[in-house]
CSV table of C-alpha atoms in Angstrom, one decimal:
chain,number,residue,atom,x,y,z
A,326,UNK,CA,-15.7,18.0,1.0
A,327,UNK,CA,-13.6,21.0,0.0
A,328,UNK,CA,-10.4,21.1,-2.1
A,329,UNK,CA,-8.3,21.4,1.1
A,330,UNK,CA,-9.8,18.2,2.5
A,331,UNK,CA,-9.2,16.4,-0.7
A,332,UNK,CA,-5.5,17.6,-0.6
A,333,UNK,CA,-5.2,16.1,2.9
A,334,UNK,CA,-6.6,12.8,1.8
A,335,UNK,CA,-4.2,12.7,-1.2
A,336,UNK,CA,-1.3,13.4,1.2
A,337,UNK,CA,-2.4,10.5,3.4
A,338,UNK,CA,-2.1,8.1,0.4
A,339,UNK,CA,1.0,9.7,-1.2
A,340,UNK,CA,3.5,7.2,0.1
A,341,UNK,CA,3.5,3.5,-0.2
A,342,UNK,CA,4.5,3.1,3.5
A,343,UNK,CA,1.3,5.0,4.6
A,344,UNK,CA,-0.9,3.0,2.2
A,345,UNK,CA,0.6,-0.2,3.6
A,346,UNK,CA,0.2,0.9,7.2
A,347,UNK,CA,-3.4,1.9,6.6
A,348,UNK,CA,-4.1,-1.5,4.9
A,349,UNK,CA,-2.7,-3.4,7.8
A,350,UNK,CA,-4.6,-1.3,10.4
A,351,UNK,CA,-7.9,-1.7,8.5
A,352,UNK,CA,-7.4,-5.4,8.3
A,353,UNK,CA,-6.4,-5.9,11.9
A,354,UNK,CA,-8.9,-7.2,14.4
A,355,UNK,CA,-7.6,-4.9,17.1
A,356,UNK,CA,-5.4,-1.8,17.5
A,357,UNK,CA,-1.7,-2.4,16.9
A,358,UNK,CA,1.5,-1.1,18.4
A,359,UNK,CA,4.1,0.4,16.2
A,360,UNK,CA,6.4,-2.7,16.4
A,361,UNK,CA,3.6,-5.1,15.5
A,362,UNK,CA,2.4,-2.8,12.7
A,363,UNK,CA,6.0,-2.8,11.3
A,364,UNK,CA,6.2,-6.6,11.6
A,365,UNK,CA,2.9,-7.0,9.7
A,366,UNK,CA,4.0,-4.6,6.9
A,367,UNK,CA,7.2,-6.6,6.4
A,368,UNK,CA,5.2,-9.9,6.5
A,369,UNK,CA,3.0,-8.7,3.7
A,370,UNK,CA,5.9,-7.9,1.5
A,371,UNK,CA,8.2,-10.7,2.6
A,372,UNK,CA,9.7,-12.9,-0.1
A,373,UNK,CA,11.1,-16.4,0.4
A,374,UNK,CA,14.6,-15.0,1.2
A,375,UNK,CA,13.7,-11.6,2.9
A,376,UNK,CA,14.0,-12.8,6.5
A,377,UNK,CA,12.7,-9.6,8.2
A,378,UNK,CA,13.8,-7.3,5.4
A,379,UNK,CA,11.5,-5.9,2.8
A,380,UNK,CA,12.5,-6.8,-0.8
A,381,UNK,CA,13.9,-3.3,-1.2
A,382,UNK,CA,16.3,-4.0,1.7
A,383,UNK,CA,14.4,-2.0,4.4
A,384,UNK,CA,14.6,-3.5,7.8
A,385,UNK,CA,11.7,-3.8,10.2
A,386,UNK,CA,13.3,-1.5,12.7
A,387,UNK,CA,13.7,1.2,10.0
A,388,UNK,CA,10.1,0.8,9.1
A,389,UNK,CA,9.1,1.1,12.8
A,390,UNK,CA,11.2,4.3,13.2
A,391,UNK,CA,9.7,5.9,10.1
A,392,UNK,CA,6.2,4.9,11.2
A,393,UNK,CA,6.7,6.6,14.6
A,394,UNK,CA,8.4,9.7,13.3
A,395,UNK,CA,6.7,10.4,10.0
A,396,UNK,CA,3.8,8.2,8.8
A,397,UNK,CA,1.7,7.5,11.9
A,398,UNK,CA,1.7,11.2,13.1
A,399,UNK,CA,0.7,12.2,9.6
A,400,UNK,CA,-2.1,9.7,9.4
A,401,UNK,CA,-3.2,10.6,12.9
A,402,UNK,CA,-3.2,14.4,12.1
A,403,UNK,CA,-5.3,13.7,9.0
A,404,UNK,CA,-7.9,11.8,11.1
A,405,UNK,CA,-7.2,8.5,9.3
A,406,UNK,CA,-5.8,6.6,12.3
A,407,UNK,CA,-6.2,7.2,16.1
A,408,UNK,CA,-4.0,6.3,19.0
A,409,UNK,CA,-5.5,4.4,21.9
A,410,UNK,CA,-4.8,5.1,25.5
A,411,UNK,CA,-2.4,2.1,25.4
A,412,UNK,CA,-0.4,3.8,22.6
A,413,UNK,CA,-1.6,1.5,19.9
A,414,UNK,CA,-3.0,2.6,16.5
A,415,UNK,CA,-6.4,1.9,14.9
A,416,UNK,CA,-8.0,3.0,11.7
A,417,UNK,CA,-10.8,5.5,12.0
A,418,UNK,CA,-14.0,5.2,9.9
A,419,UNK,CA,-12.4,7.8,7.6
A,420,UNK,CA,-9.3,5.6,7.3
A,421,UNK,CA,-11.5,2.6,6.4
A,422,UNK,CA,-13.2,4.7,3.7
A,423,UNK,CA,-9.9,6.0,2.4
A,424,UNK,CA,-8.5,2.5,2.2
A,425,UNK,CA,-11.5,1.4,0.1
A,426,UNK,CA,-11.0,4.4,-2.2
A,427,UNK,CA,-7.3,3.6,-2.5
A,428,UNK,CA,-8.1,0.0,-3.4
A,429,UNK,CA,-10.6,1.1,-6.0
A,430,UNK,CA,-8.1,3.5,-7.5
A,431,UNK,CA,-5.3,0.8,-7.6
A,432,UNK,CA,-7.7,-1.7,-9.1
A,433,UNK,CA,-8.5,0.8,-11.8
A,434,UNK,CA,-4.9,1.6,-12.5
A,435,UNK,CA,-4.1,-2.1,-12.7
A,436,UNK,CA,-6.8,-2.7,-15.2
A,437,UNK,CA,-5.6,0.3,-17.2
A,438,UNK,CA,-2.0,-1.0,-17.2
A,439,UNK,CA,-3.2,-4.5,-18.2
A,440,UNK,CA,-5.1,-3.0,-21.1
A,441,UNK,CA,-2.2,-0.9,-22.2
A,442,UNK,CA,0.2,-3.8,-21.9
A,443,UNK,CA,-2.2,-6.0,-23.9
A,444,UNK,CA,-2.4,-3.6,-26.8
A,445,UNK,CA,1.1,-2.2,-26.7
A,446,UNK,CA,2.8,-5.4,-27.8
A,447,UNK,CA,1.2,-8.5,-29.4
A,448,UNK,CA,3.7,-10.7,-27.6
A,449,UNK,CA,2.1,-9.8,-24.3
A,450,UNK,CA,-1.3,-11.0,-25.5
A,451,UNK,CA,-2.4,-14.5,-24.7
A,452,UNK,CA,-3.7,-15.0,-28.3
A,453,UNK,CA,-0.5,-13.9,-29.9
A,454,UNK,CA,1.2,-16.4,-32.3
A,455,UNK,CA,4.8,-17.2,-31.5
A,456,UNK,CA,7.2,-15.9,-34.1
A,457,UNK,CA,8.3,-19.5,-34.9
A,458,UNK,CA,4.7,-20.3,-36.0
A,459,UNK,CA,3.9,-17.0,-37.8
A,460,UNK,CA,3.5,-17.0,-41.6
A,461,UNK,CA,6.1,-14.6,-42.8
A,462,UNK,CA,4.5,-14.5,-46.3
A,463,UNK,CA,7.2,-16.6,-48.1
């Protein structure tokens, strides 16, 4: 794989919306239409009071539009997803591999963040002694 190919793969994962779309498509049992894909993206991020709106205020219809005009064409041109004859979308084998790579990368970043948080401040550590119990030397 050349540098240009790696650049294309990075571009596929450069936005959270594409990463979420790829995650939903790789988990789906069958190809999904754009509306169903948007619904599932919202469902994954829904909080108790979201009601069809992502926590950041994005509506399902806005997601559906951005998927159709920006993200799915980009994923399709990169060979990560393909459109079926019925106009639905499915992850390609490359898309499944890319999702696994993204998951491994995110897991690594999460572990690094936990490690940094754990050493940056003793109050974040589970073995830290509350200030009220600390011996201040008096």
